[in-house]
């Protein structure tokens, strides 16, 4: 079981206990948000293990909606690299450029207030997240990312902006999957062992999430 899957399983039990104890709705809702973020990350890991490049990219992007619950530099780096692997170079450019901006803020001990958020204004990707104390990658690995971003910046076929219609479609698919699966999760994932061990198609977000739940 992937660590994100273990966290998800623990949160499912905690949410069920909170509901049984009559815990405040705000507390339950916050735990549900964290649980869903763990679900997306567990599904991302499963998609990557099964070689589903489009699904891995979509789930990595979906995870950015929960960037406040994870190290921001790692989240944008993984989204960028997943998009690179899936051939989504415009998104790879934007996400990896964001990763580099965050690493500079880490070095300067600055808050996220110095980041340029213009690329994300019309998306559901939040601006309000904590800058990590320490970077996810080594300096050498970061320089390789910087070289790739520079290479993309000189590629005339790469748009240096997010394709908003595609981002919206990914978040819509993720929301639909969330509504379909959240009720099962907070009721203890009853029947999850009957879920498929492999996703039905690359790019089918709900199918990959169901597959991940089956493996937890």
mmCIF file with all atom_site columns, C-alpha atoms in Angstrom:
data_model
loop_
_atom_site.group_PDB
_atom_site.id
_atom_site.type_symbol
_atom_site.label_atom_id
_atom_site.label_alt_id
_atom_site.label_comp_id
_atom_site.label_asym_id
_atom_site.label_entity_id
_atom_site.label_seq_id
_atom_site.pdbx_PDB_ins_code
_atom_site.Cartn_x
_atom_site.Cartn_y
_atom_site.Cartn_z
_atom_site.occupancy
_atom_site.B_iso_or_equiv
_atom_site.pdbx_formal_charge
_atom_site.auth_seq_id
_atom_site.auth_comp_id
_atom_site.auth_asym_id
_atom_site.auth_atom_id
_atom_site.pdbx_PDB_model_num
ATOM 1   C CA . UNK A 1 1   ? 0.000   0.000  0.000   1.00 0.00 ? 1   UNK A CA 1
ATOM 2   C CA . UNK A 1 2   ? 1.337   3.448  -0.936  1.00 0.00 ? 2   UNK A CA 1
ATOM 3   C CA . UNK A 1 3   ? 1.853   5.858  2.032   1.00 0.00 ? 3   UNK A CA 1
ATOM 4   C CA . UNK A 1 4   ? -0.895  8.129  0.692   1.00 0.00 ? 4   UNK A CA 1
ATOM 5   C CA . UNK A 1 5   ? -3.199  5.120  0.675   1.00 0.00 ? 5   UNK A CA 1
ATOM 6   C CA . UNK A 1 6   ? -2.310  4.374  4.290   1.00 0.00 ? 6   UNK A CA 1
ATOM 7   C CA . UNK A 1 7   ? -3.067  7.977  5.240   1.00 0.00 ? 7   UNK A CA 1
ATOM 8   C CA . UNK A 1 8   ? -6.360  7.809  3.398   1.00 0.00 ? 8   UNK A CA 1
ATOM 9   C CA . UNK A 1 9   ? -7.387  4.605  5.167   1.00 0.00 ? 9   UNK A CA 1
ATOM 10  C CA . UNK A 1 10  ? -6.568  6.184  8.534   1.00 0.00 ? 10  UNK A CA 1
ATOM 11  C CA . UNK A 1 11  ? -8.582  9.311  7.695   1.00 0.00 ? 11  UNK A CA 1
ATOM 12  C CA . UNK A 1 12  ? -11.590 7.268  6.558   1.00 0.00 ? 12  UNK A CA 1
ATOM 13  C CA . UNK A 1 13  ? -11.668 5.599  9.997   1.00 0.00 ? 13  UNK A CA 1
ATOM 14  C CA . UNK A 1 14  ? -11.215 8.938  11.764  1.00 0.00 ? 14  UNK A CA 1
ATOM 15  C CA . UNK A 1 15  ? -14.066 10.554 9.822   1.00 0.00 ? 15  UNK A CA 1
ATOM 16  C CA . UNK A 1 16  ? -16.393 7.656  10.604  1.00 0.00 ? 16  UNK A CA 1
ATOM 17  C CA . UNK A 1 17  ? -15.506 7.979  14.311  1.00 0.00 ? 17  UNK A CA 1
ATOM 18  C CA . UNK A 1 18  ? -16.051 11.755 14.273  1.00 0.00 ? 18  UNK A CA 1
ATOM 19  C CA . UNK A 1 19  ? -19.467 11.327 12.672  1.00 0.00 ? 19  UNK A CA 1
ATOM 20  C CA . UNK A 1 20  ? -20.436 8.676  15.210  1.00 0.00 ? 20  UNK A CA 1
ATOM 21  C CA . UNK A 1 21  ? -19.346 10.942 18.059  1.00 0.00 ? 21  UNK A CA 1
ATOM 22  C CA . UNK A 1 22  ? -21.287 13.941 16.714  1.00 0.00 ? 22  UNK A CA 1
ATOM 23  C CA . UNK A 1 23  ? -18.148 16.006 16.052  1.00 0.00 ? 23  UNK A CA 1
ATOM 24  C CA . UNK A 1 24  ? -18.607 19.547 14.731  1.00 0.00 ? 24  UNK A CA 1
ATOM 25  C CA . UNK A 1 25  ? -19.363 19.585 10.966  1.00 0.00 ? 25  UNK A CA 1
ATOM 26  C CA . UNK A 1 26  ? -16.456 21.960 10.297  1.00 0.00 ? 26  UNK A CA 1
ATOM 27  C CA . UNK A 1 27  ? -14.004 19.435 11.754  1.00 0.00 ? 27  UNK A CA 1
ATOM 28  C CA . UNK A 1 28  ? -15.484 16.596 9.726   1.00 0.00 ? 28  UNK A CA 1
ATOM 29  C CA . UNK A 1 29  ? -15.384 18.674 6.530   1.00 0.00 ? 29  UNK A CA 1
ATOM 30  C CA . UNK A 1 30  ? -11.715 19.556 7.031   1.00 0.00 ? 30  UNK A CA 1
ATOM 31  C CA . UNK A 1 31  ? -10.817 15.892 7.530   1.00 0.00 ? 31  UNK A CA 1
ATOM 32  C CA . UNK A 1 32  ? -12.835 15.032 4.411   1.00 0.00 ? 32  UNK A CA 1
ATOM 33  C CA . UNK A 1 33  ? -10.833 17.579 2.401   1.00 0.00 ? 33  UNK A CA 1
ATOM 34  C CA . UNK A 1 34  ? -7.550  16.091 3.589   1.00 0.00 ? 34  UNK A CA 1
ATOM 35  C CA . UNK A 1 35  ? -8.851  12.564 2.974   1.00 0.00 ? 35  UNK A CA 1
ATOM 36  C CA . UNK A 1 36  ? -9.804  13.469 -0.592  1.00 0.00 ? 36  UNK A CA 1
ATOM 37  C CA . UNK A 1 37  ? -6.364  14.977 -1.202  1.00 0.00 ? 37  UNK A CA 1
ATOM 38  C CA . UNK A 1 38  ? -4.805  11.717 0.019   1.00 0.00 ? 38  UNK A CA 1
ATOM 39  C CA . UNK A 1 39  ? -7.174  9.793  -2.274  1.00 0.00 ? 39  UNK A CA 1
ATOM 40  C CA . UNK A 1 40  ? -6.051  11.797 -5.321  1.00 0.00 ? 40  UNK A CA 1
ATOM 41  C CA . UNK A 1 41  ? -2.379  11.311 -4.449  1.00 0.00 ? 41  UNK A CA 1
ATOM 42  C CA . UNK A 1 42  ? -2.864  7.568  -3.897  1.00 0.00 ? 42  UNK A CA 1
ATOM 43  C CA . UNK A 1 43  ? -4.589  7.371  -7.293  1.00 0.00 ? 43  UNK A CA 1
ATOM 44  C CA . UNK A 1 44  ? -1.759  9.354  -8.865  1.00 0.00 ? 44  UNK A CA 1
ATOM 45  C CA . UNK A 1 45  ? 0.735   6.796  -7.522  1.00 0.00 ? 45  UNK A CA 1
ATOM 46  C CA . UNK A 1 46  ? -1.351  3.900  -8.888  1.00 0.00 ? 46  UNK A CA 1
ATOM 47  C CA . UNK A 1 47  ? -1.640  5.542  -12.311 1.00 0.00 ? 47  UNK A CA 1
ATOM 48  C CA . UNK A 1 48  ? 2.117   6.057  -12.400 1.00 0.00 ? 48  UNK A CA 1
ATOM 49  C CA . UNK A 1 49  ? 2.777   2.436  -11.393 1.00 0.00 ? 49  UNK A CA 1
ATOM 50  C CA . UNK A 1 50  ? 0.453   1.209  -14.156 1.00 0.00 ? 50  UNK A CA 1
ATOM 51  C CA . UNK A 1 51  ? 2.119   3.428  -16.774 1.00 0.00 ? 51  UNK A CA 1
ATOM 52  C CA . UNK A 1 52  ? -1.004  5.544  -17.346 1.00 0.00 ? 52  UNK A CA 1
ATOM 53  C CA . UNK A 1 53  ? 0.654   8.803  -18.379 1.00 0.00 ? 53  UNK A CA 1
ATOM 54  C CA . UNK A 1 54  ? -2.498  10.800 -19.127 1.00 0.00 ? 54  UNK A CA 1
ATOM 55  C CA . UNK A 1 55  ? -4.152  9.725  -15.887 1.00 0.00 ? 55  UNK A CA 1
ATOM 56  C CA . UNK A 1 56  ? -1.014  10.503 -13.888 1.00 0.00 ? 56  UNK A CA 1
ATOM 57  C CA . UNK A 1 57  ? -0.910  13.988 -15.398 1.00 0.00 ? 57  UNK A CA 1
ATOM 58  C CA . UNK A 1 58  ? -4.615  14.626 -14.768 1.00 0.00 ? 58  UNK A CA 1
ATOM 59  C CA . UNK A 1 59  ? -4.409  13.448 -11.157 1.00 0.00 ? 59  UNK A CA 1
ATOM 60  C CA . UNK A 1 60  ? -1.239  15.452 -10.530 1.00 0.00 ? 60  UNK A CA 1
ATOM 61  C CA . UNK A 1 61  ? -3.085  18.535 -11.759 1.00 0.00 ? 61  UNK A CA 1
ATOM 62  C CA . UNK A 1 62  ? -6.181  17.673 -9.702  1.00 0.00 ? 62  UNK A CA 1
ATOM 63  C CA . UNK A 1 63  ? -3.934  17.387 -6.639  1.00 0.00 ? 63  UNK A CA 1
ATOM 64  C CA . UNK A 1 64  ? -2.974  21.051 -7.029  1.00 0.00 ? 64  UNK A CA 1
ATOM 65  C CA . UNK A 1 65  ? -6.422  22.045 -5.771  1.00 0.00 ? 65  UNK A CA 1
ATOM 66  C CA . UNK A 1 66  ? -5.217  20.698 -2.415  1.00 0.00 ? 66  UNK A CA 1
ATOM 67  C CA . UNK A 1 67  ? -1.751  22.241 -2.551  1.00 0.00 ? 67  UNK A CA 1
ATOM 68  C CA . UNK A 1 68  ? -2.324  23.740 0.899   1.00 0.00 ? 68  UNK A CA 1
ATOM 69  C CA . UNK A 1 69  ? -2.189  20.216 2.355   1.00 0.00 ? 69  UNK A CA 1
ATOM 70  C CA . UNK A 1 70  ? 1.151   19.169 0.813   1.00 0.00 ? 70  UNK A CA 1
ATOM 71  C CA . UNK A 1 71  ? 4.639   20.580 0.085   1.00 0.00 ? 71  UNK A CA 1
ATOM 72  C CA . UNK A 1 72  ? 3.948   23.094 -2.668  1.00 0.00 ? 72  UNK A CA 1
ATOM 73  C CA . UNK A 1 73  ? 7.239   22.722 -4.535  1.00 0.00 ? 73  UNK A CA 1
ATOM 74  C CA . UNK A 1 74  ? 6.815   18.925 -4.722  1.00 0.00 ? 74  UNK A CA 1
ATOM 75  C CA . UNK A 1 75  ? 3.199   19.250 -5.906  1.00 0.00 ? 75  UNK A CA 1
ATOM 76  C CA . UNK A 1 76  ? 4.018   21.620 -8.776  1.00 0.00 ? 76  UNK A CA 1
ATOM 77  C CA . UNK A 1 77  ? 7.163   19.676 -9.704  1.00 0.00 ? 77  UNK A CA 1
ATOM 78  C CA . UNK A 1 78  ? 5.245   16.398 -9.929  1.00 0.00 ? 78  UNK A CA 1
ATOM 79  C CA . UNK A 1 79  ? 2.454   18.018 -11.924 1.00 0.00 ? 79  UNK A CA 1
ATOM 80  C CA . UNK A 1 80  ? 4.973   19.522 -14.320 1.00 0.00 ? 80  UNK A CA 1
ATOM 81  C CA . UNK A 1 81  ? 6.918   16.317 -14.818 1.00 0.00 ? 81  UNK A CA 1
ATOM 82  C CA . UNK A 1 82  ? 3.739   14.268 -15.271 1.00 0.00 ? 82  UNK A CA 1
ATOM 83  C CA . UNK A 1 83  ? 2.581   16.736 -17.929 1.00 0.00 ? 83  UNK A CA 1
ATOM 84  C CA . UNK A 1 84  ? 5.983   16.474 -19.603 1.00 0.00 ? 84  UNK A CA 1
ATOM 85  C CA . UNK A 1 85  ? 5.702   12.681 -19.718 1.00 0.00 ? 85  UNK A CA 1
ATOM 86  C CA . UNK A 1 86  ? 2.188   12.949 -21.182 1.00 0.00 ? 86  UNK A CA 1
ATOM 87  C CA . UNK A 1 87  ? 3.306   15.427 -23.843 1.00 0.00 ? 87  UNK A CA 1
ATOM 88  C CA . UNK A 1 88  ? 1.383   18.337 -22.305 1.00 0.00 ? 88  UNK A CA 1
ATOM 89  C CA . UNK A 1 89  ? 4.278   20.743 -22.685 1.00 0.00 ? 89  UNK A CA 1
ATOM 90  C CA . UNK A 1 90  ? 2.429   24.038 -22.188 1.00 0.00 ? 90  UNK A CA 1
ATOM 91  C CA . UNK A 1 91  ? 1.183   22.865 -18.789 1.00 0.00 ? 91  UNK A CA 1
ATOM 92  C CA . UNK A 1 92  ? 4.609   21.401 -17.991 1.00 0.00 ? 92  UNK A CA 1
ATOM 93  C CA . UNK A 1 93  ? 6.135   24.825 -18.631 1.00 0.00 ? 93  UNK A CA 1
ATOM 94  C CA . UNK A 1 94  ? 3.717   26.663 -16.330 1.00 0.00 ? 94  UNK A CA 1
ATOM 95  C CA . UNK A 1 95  ? 3.852   24.157 -13.479 1.00 0.00 ? 95  UNK A CA 1
ATOM 96  C CA . UNK A 1 96  ? 7.632   23.740 -13.542 1.00 0.00 ? 96  UNK A CA 1
ATOM 97  C CA . UNK A 1 97  ? 8.091   27.502 -13.748 1.00 0.00 ? 97  UNK A CA 1
ATOM 98  C CA . UNK A 1 98  ? 5.888   27.755 -10.644 1.00 0.00 ? 98  UNK A CA 1
ATOM 99  C CA . UNK A 1 99  ? 8.070   25.112 -8.994  1.00 0.00 ? 99  UNK A CA 1
ATOM 100 C CA . UNK A 1 100 ? 11.179  27.203 -9.711  1.00 0.00 ? 100 UNK A CA 1
ATOM 101 C CA . UNK A 1 101 ? 9.523   30.344 -8.328  1.00 0.00 ? 101 UNK A CA 1
ATOM 102 C CA . UNK A 1 102 ? 8.694   28.478 -5.113  1.00 0.00 ? 102 UNK A CA 1
ATOM 103 C CA . UNK A 1 103 ? 12.283  27.223 -4.757  1.00 0.00 ? 103 UNK A CA 1
ATOM 104 C CA . UNK A 1 104 ? 13.530  30.799 -5.086  1.00 0.00 ? 104 UNK A CA 1
ATOM 105 C CA . UNK A 1 105 ? 11.122  31.850 -2.349  1.00 0.00 ? 105 UNK A CA 1
ATOM 106 C CA . UNK A 1 106 ? 12.472  29.009 -0.174  1.00 0.00 ? 106 UNK A CA 1
ATOM 107 C CA . UNK A 1 107 ? 16.039  30.234 -0.704  1.00 0.00 ? 107 UNK A CA 1
ATOM 108 C CA . UNK A 1 108 ? 15.100  33.807 0.121   1.00 0.00 ? 108 UNK A CA 1
ATOM 109 C CA . UNK A 1 109 ? 13.023  32.833 3.151   1.00 0.00 ? 109 UNK A CA 1
ATOM 110 C CA . UNK A 1 110 ? 10.160  34.719 1.547   1.00 0.00 ? 110 UNK A CA 1
ATOM 111 C CA . UNK A 1 111 ? 6.426   34.132 1.799   1.00 0.00 ? 111 UNK A CA 1
ATOM 112 C CA . UNK A 1 112 ? 4.227   33.258 -1.165  1.00 0.00 ? 112 UNK A CA 1
ATOM 113 C CA . UNK A 1 113 ? 3.145   36.906 -1.390  1.00 0.00 ? 113 UNK A CA 1
ATOM 114 C CA . UNK A 1 114 ? 6.063   37.503 -3.737  1.00 0.00 ? 114 UNK A CA 1
ATOM 115 C CA . UNK A 1 115 ? 4.898   34.917 -6.264  1.00 0.00 ? 115 UNK A CA 1
ATOM 116 C CA . UNK A 1 116 ? 3.329   35.922 -9.567  1.00 0.00 ? 116 UNK A CA 1
ATOM 117 C CA . UNK A 1 117 ? -0.133  34.330 -9.552  1.00 0.00 ? 117 UNK A CA 1
ATOM 118 C CA . UNK A 1 118 ? -1.285  35.602 -12.953 1.00 0.00 ? 118 UNK A CA 1
ATOM 119 C CA . UNK A 1 119 ? -1.083  32.140 -14.581 1.00 0.00 ? 119 UNK A CA 1
ATOM 120 C CA . UNK A 1 120 ? -3.570  30.738 -12.072 1.00 0.00 ? 120 UNK A CA 1
ATOM 121 C CA . UNK A 1 121 ? -6.119  33.545 -11.750 1.00 0.00 ? 121 UNK A CA 1
ATOM 122 C CA . UNK A 1 122 ? -8.884  31.794 -13.699 1.00 0.00 ? 122 UNK A CA 1
ATOM 123 C CA . UNK A 1 123 ? -8.276  28.323 -12.271 1.00 0.00 ? 123 UNK A CA 1
ATOM 124 C CA . UNK A 1 124 ? -9.235  26.546 -9.056  1.00 0.00 ? 124 UNK A CA 1
ATOM 125 C CA . UNK A 1 125 ? -5.568  26.182 -8.088  1.00 0.00 ? 125 UNK A CA 1
ATOM 126 C CA . UNK A 1 126 ? -5.153  28.197 -4.873  1.00 0.00 ? 126 UNK A CA 1
ATOM 127 C CA . UNK A 1 127 ? -2.582  30.932 -4.281  1.00 0.00 ? 127 UNK A CA 1
ATOM 128 C CA . UNK A 1 128 ? -2.702  30.584 -0.498  1.00 0.00 ? 128 UNK A CA 1
ATOM 129 C CA . UNK A 1 129 ? -0.243  27.887 0.487   1.00 0.00 ? 129 UNK A CA 1
ATOM 130 C CA . UNK A 1 130 ? 2.755   27.611 2.772   1.00 0.00 ? 130 UNK A CA 1
ATOM 131 C CA . UNK A 1 131 ? 6.236   27.927 1.315   1.00 0.00 ? 131 UNK A CA 1
ATOM 132 C CA . UNK A 1 132 ? 8.204   24.873 2.544   1.00 0.00 ? 132 UNK A CA 1
ATOM 133 C CA . UNK A 1 133 ? 11.238  25.339 4.777   1.00 0.00 ? 133 UNK A CA 1
ATOM 134 C CA . UNK A 1 134 ? 13.315  23.012 2.617   1.00 0.00 ? 134 UNK A CA 1
ATOM 135 C CA . UNK A 1 135 ? 13.258  22.208 -1.088  1.00 0.00 ? 135 UNK A CA 1
ATOM 136 C CA . UNK A 1 136 ? 12.083  18.861 -2.435  1.00 0.00 ? 136 UNK A CA 1
ATOM 137 C CA . UNK A 1 137 ? 14.913  18.412 -4.978  1.00 0.00 ? 137 UNK A CA 1
ATOM 138 C CA . UNK A 1 138 ? 18.676  18.730 -4.774  1.00 0.00 ? 138 UNK A CA 1
ATOM 139 C CA . UNK A 1 139 ? 20.321  21.762 -6.380  1.00 0.00 ? 139 UNK A CA 1
ATOM 140 C CA . UNK A 1 140 ? 21.543  19.597 -9.257  1.00 0.00 ? 140 UNK A CA 1
ATOM 141 C CA . UNK A 1 141 ? 18.073  18.224 -9.943  1.00 0.00 ? 141 UNK A CA 1
ATOM 142 C CA . UNK A 1 142 ? 16.586  21.708 -9.761  1.00 0.00 ? 142 UNK A CA 1
ATOM 143 C CA . UNK A 1 143 ? 19.074  22.975 -12.333 1.00 0.00 ? 143 UNK A CA 1
ATOM 144 C CA . UNK A 1 144 ? 17.986  20.231 -14.703 1.00 0.00 ? 144 UNK A CA 1
ATOM 145 C CA . UNK A 1 145 ? 14.420  21.465 -14.291 1.00 0.00 ? 145 UNK A CA 1
ATOM 146 C CA . UNK A 1 146 ? 15.565  25.022 -14.950 1.00 0.00 ? 146 UNK A CA 1
ATOM 147 C CA . UNK A 1 147 ? 17.346  23.918 -18.142 1.00 0.00 ? 147 UNK A CA 1
ATOM 148 C CA . UNK A 1 148 ? 14.202  22.150 -19.346 1.00 0.00 ? 148 UNK A CA 1
ATOM 149 C CA . UNK A 1 149 ? 12.017  25.193 -18.640 1.00 0.00 ? 149 UNK A CA 1
ATOM 150 C CA . UNK A 1 150 ? 14.496  27.373 -20.554 1.00 0.00 ? 150 UNK A CA 1
ATOM 151 C CA . UNK A 1 151 ? 14.362  24.906 -23.441 1.00 0.00 ? 151 UNK A CA 1
ATOM 152 C CA . UNK A 1 152 ? 10.553  25.090 -23.468 1.00 0.00 ? 152 UNK A CA 1
ATOM 153 C CA . UNK A 1 153 ? 10.628  28.883 -23.345 1.00 0.00 ? 153 UNK A CA 1
ATOM 154 C CA . UNK A 1 154 ? 12.489  28.891 -26.670 1.00 0.00 ? 154 UNK A CA 1
ATOM 155 C CA . UNK A 1 155 ? 10.114  26.407 -28.283 1.00 0.00 ? 155 UNK A CA 1
ATOM 156 C CA . UNK A 1 156 ? 7.653   28.413 -30.390 1.00 0.00 ? 156 UNK A CA 1
ATOM 157 C CA . UNK A 1 157 ? 5.134   25.568 -30.390 1.00 0.00 ? 157 UNK A CA 1
ATOM 158 C CA . UNK A 1 158 ? 4.785   25.708 -26.590 1.00 0.00 ? 158 UNK A CA 1
ATOM 159 C CA . UNK A 1 159 ? 2.227   28.157 -25.216 1.00 0.00 ? 159 UNK A CA 1
ATOM 160 C CA . UNK A 1 160 ? 3.473   29.734 -21.996 1.00 0.00 ? 160 UNK A CA 1
ATOM 161 C CA . UNK A 1 161 ? 0.034   29.620 -20.406 1.00 0.00 ? 161 UNK A CA 1
ATOM 162 C CA . UNK A 1 162 ? -2.432  27.033 -19.159 1.00 0.00 ? 162 UNK A CA 1
ATOM 163 C CA . UNK A 1 163 ? -5.115  25.714 -21.537 1.00 0.00 ? 163 UNK A CA 1
ATOM 164 C CA . UNK A 1 164 ? -8.008  26.716 -19.299 1.00 0.00 ? 164 UNK A CA 1
ATOM 165 C CA . UNK A 1 165 ? -10.601 24.548 -21.041 1.00 0.00 ? 165 UNK A CA 1
ATOM 166 C CA . UNK A 1 166 ? -8.467  21.466 -20.385 1.00 0.00 ? 166 UNK A CA 1
ATOM 167 C CA . UNK A 1 167 ? -7.820  22.438 -16.760 1.00 0.00 ? 167 UNK A CA 1
ATOM 168 C CA . UNK A 1 168 ? -11.541 23.011 -16.235 1.00 0.00 ? 168 UNK A CA 1
ATOM 169 C CA . UNK A 1 169 ? -12.333 19.597 -17.754 1.00 0.00 ? 169 UNK A CA 1
ATOM 170 C CA . UNK A 1 170 ? -9.847  17.883 -15.422 1.00 0.00 ? 170 UNK A CA 1
ATOM 171 C CA . UNK A 1 171 ? -11.323 19.564 -12.355 1.00 0.00 ? 171 UNK A CA 1
ATOM 172 C CA . UNK A 1 172 ? -14.842 18.742 -13.537 1.00 0.00 ? 172 UNK A CA 1
ATOM 173 C CA . UNK A 1 173 ? -13.907 15.057 -13.879 1.00 0.00 ? 173 UNK A CA 1
ATOM 174 C CA . UNK A 1 174 ? -12.311 15.157 -10.425 1.00 0.00 ? 174 UNK A CA 1
ATOM 175 C CA . UNK A 1 175 ? -15.411 16.779 -8.892  1.00 0.00 ? 175 UNK A CA 1
ATOM 176 C CA . UNK A 1 176 ? -17.662 14.169 -10.490 1.00 0.00 ? 176 UNK A CA 1
ATOM 177 C CA . UNK A 1 177 ? -15.471 11.380 -9.113  1.00 0.00 ? 177 UNK A CA 1
ATOM 178 C CA . UNK A 1 178 ? -15.468 13.034 -5.702  1.00 0.00 ? 178 UNK A CA 1
ATOM 179 C CA . UNK A 1 179 ? -19.260 13.173 -5.529  1.00 0.00 ? 179 UNK A CA 1
ATOM 180 C CA . UNK A 1 180 ? -19.486 9.566  -6.668  1.00 0.00 ? 180 UNK A CA 1
ATOM 181 C CA . UNK A 1 181 ? -16.927 8.195  -4.220  1.00 0.00 ? 181 UNK A CA 1
ATOM 182 C CA . UNK A 1 182 ? -16.948 10.418 -1.138  1.00 0.00 ? 182 UNK A CA 1
ATOM 183 C CA . UNK A 1 183 ? -20.122 8.906  0.319   1.00 0.00 ? 183 UNK A CA 1
ATOM 184 C CA . UNK A 1 184 ? -18.630 5.413  0.072   1.00 0.00 ? 184 UNK A CA 1
ATOM 185 C CA . UNK A 1 185 ? -15.420 6.624  1.688   1.00 0.00 ? 185 UNK A CA 1
ATOM 186 C CA . UNK A 1 186 ? -17.048 8.181  4.742   1.00 0.00 ? 186 UNK A CA 1
ATOM 187 C CA . UNK A 1 187 ? -19.072 4.995  5.181   1.00 0.00 ? 187 UNK A CA 1
ATOM 188 C CA . UNK A 1 188 ? -15.932 2.928  5.430   1.00 0.00 ? 188 UNK A CA 1
ATOM 189 C CA . UNK A 1 189 ? -15.381 2.118  1.723   1.00 0.00 ? 189 UNK A CA 1
ATOM 190 C CA . UNK A 1 190 ? -17.875 -0.701 1.842   1.00 0.00 ? 190 UNK A CA 1
ATOM 191 C CA . UNK A 1 191 ? -17.503 -2.954 -1.167  1.00 0.00 ? 191 UNK A CA 1
ATOM 192 C CA . UNK A 1 192 ? -14.153 -1.539 -2.199  1.00 0.00 ? 192 UNK A CA 1
ATOM 193 C CA . UNK A 1 193 ? -12.607 -4.995 -2.546  1.00 0.00 ? 193 UNK A CA 1
ATOM 194 C CA . UNK A 1 194 ? -14.929 -5.544 -5.507  1.00 0.00 ? 194 UNK A CA 1
ATOM 195 C CA . UNK A 1 195 ? -13.421 -2.528 -7.278  1.00 0.00 ? 195 UNK A CA 1
ATOM 196 C CA . UNK A 1 196 ? -11.115 -3.153 -10.291 1.00 0.00 ? 196 UNK A CA 1
ATOM 197 C CA . UNK A 1 197 ? -7.402  -3.851 -9.771  1.00 0.00 ? 197 UNK A CA 1
ATOM 198 C CA . UNK A 1 198 ? -6.553  -1.985 -12.994 1.00 0.00 ? 198 UNK A CA 1
ATOM 199 C CA . UNK A 1 199 ? -7.970  1.197  -14.478 1.00 0.00 ? 199 UNK A CA 1
ATOM 200 C CA . UNK A 1 200 ? -10.214 0.688  -17.480 1.00 0.00 ? 200 UNK A CA 1
ATOM 201 C CA . UNK A 1 201 ? -8.622  3.393  -19.623 1.00 0.00 ? 201 UNK A CA 1
ATOM 202 C CA . UNK A 1 202 ? -5.804  5.915  -19.460 1.00 0.00 ? 202 UNK A CA 1
ATOM 203 C CA . UNK A 1 203 ? -7.345  9.317  -18.753 1.00 0.00 ? 203 UNK A CA 1
ATOM 204 C CA . UNK A 1 204 ? -10.408 7.992  -16.931 1.00 0.00 ? 204 UNK A CA 1
ATOM 205 C CA . UNK A 1 205 ? -9.935  9.762  -13.596 1.00 0.00 ? 205 UNK A CA 1
ATOM 206 C CA . UNK A 1 206 ? -12.739 8.047  -11.692 1.00 0.00 ? 206 UNK A CA 1
ATOM 207 C CA . UNK A 1 207 ? -11.620 4.595  -12.860 1.00 0.00 ? 207 UNK A CA 1
ATOM 208 C CA . UNK A 1 208 ? -8.071  5.191  -11.598 1.00 0.00 ? 208 UNK A CA 1
ATOM 209 C CA . UNK A 1 209 ? -9.327  6.502  -8.260  1.00 0.00 ? 209 UNK A CA 1
ATOM 210 C CA . UNK A 1 210 ? -11.534 3.433  -7.838  1.00 0.00 ? 210 UNK A CA 1
ATOM 211 C CA . UNK A 1 211 ? -8.568  1.222  -8.661  1.00 0.00 ? 211 UNK A CA 1
ATOM 212 C CA . UNK A 1 212 ? -6.454  2.978  -6.035  1.00 0.00 ? 212 UNK A CA 1
ATOM 213 C CA . UNK A 1 213 ? -9.168  2.546  -3.370  1.00 0.00 ? 213 UNK A CA 1
ATOM 214 C CA . UNK A 1 214 ? -9.313  -1.178 -4.182  1.00 0.00 ? 214 UNK A CA 1
ATOM 215 C CA . UNK A 1 215 ? -5.597  -1.489 -3.389  1.00 0.00 ? 215 UNK A CA 1
ATOM 216 C CA . UNK A 1 216 ? -5.741  0.241  -0.005  1.00 0.00 ? 216 UNK A CA 1
#
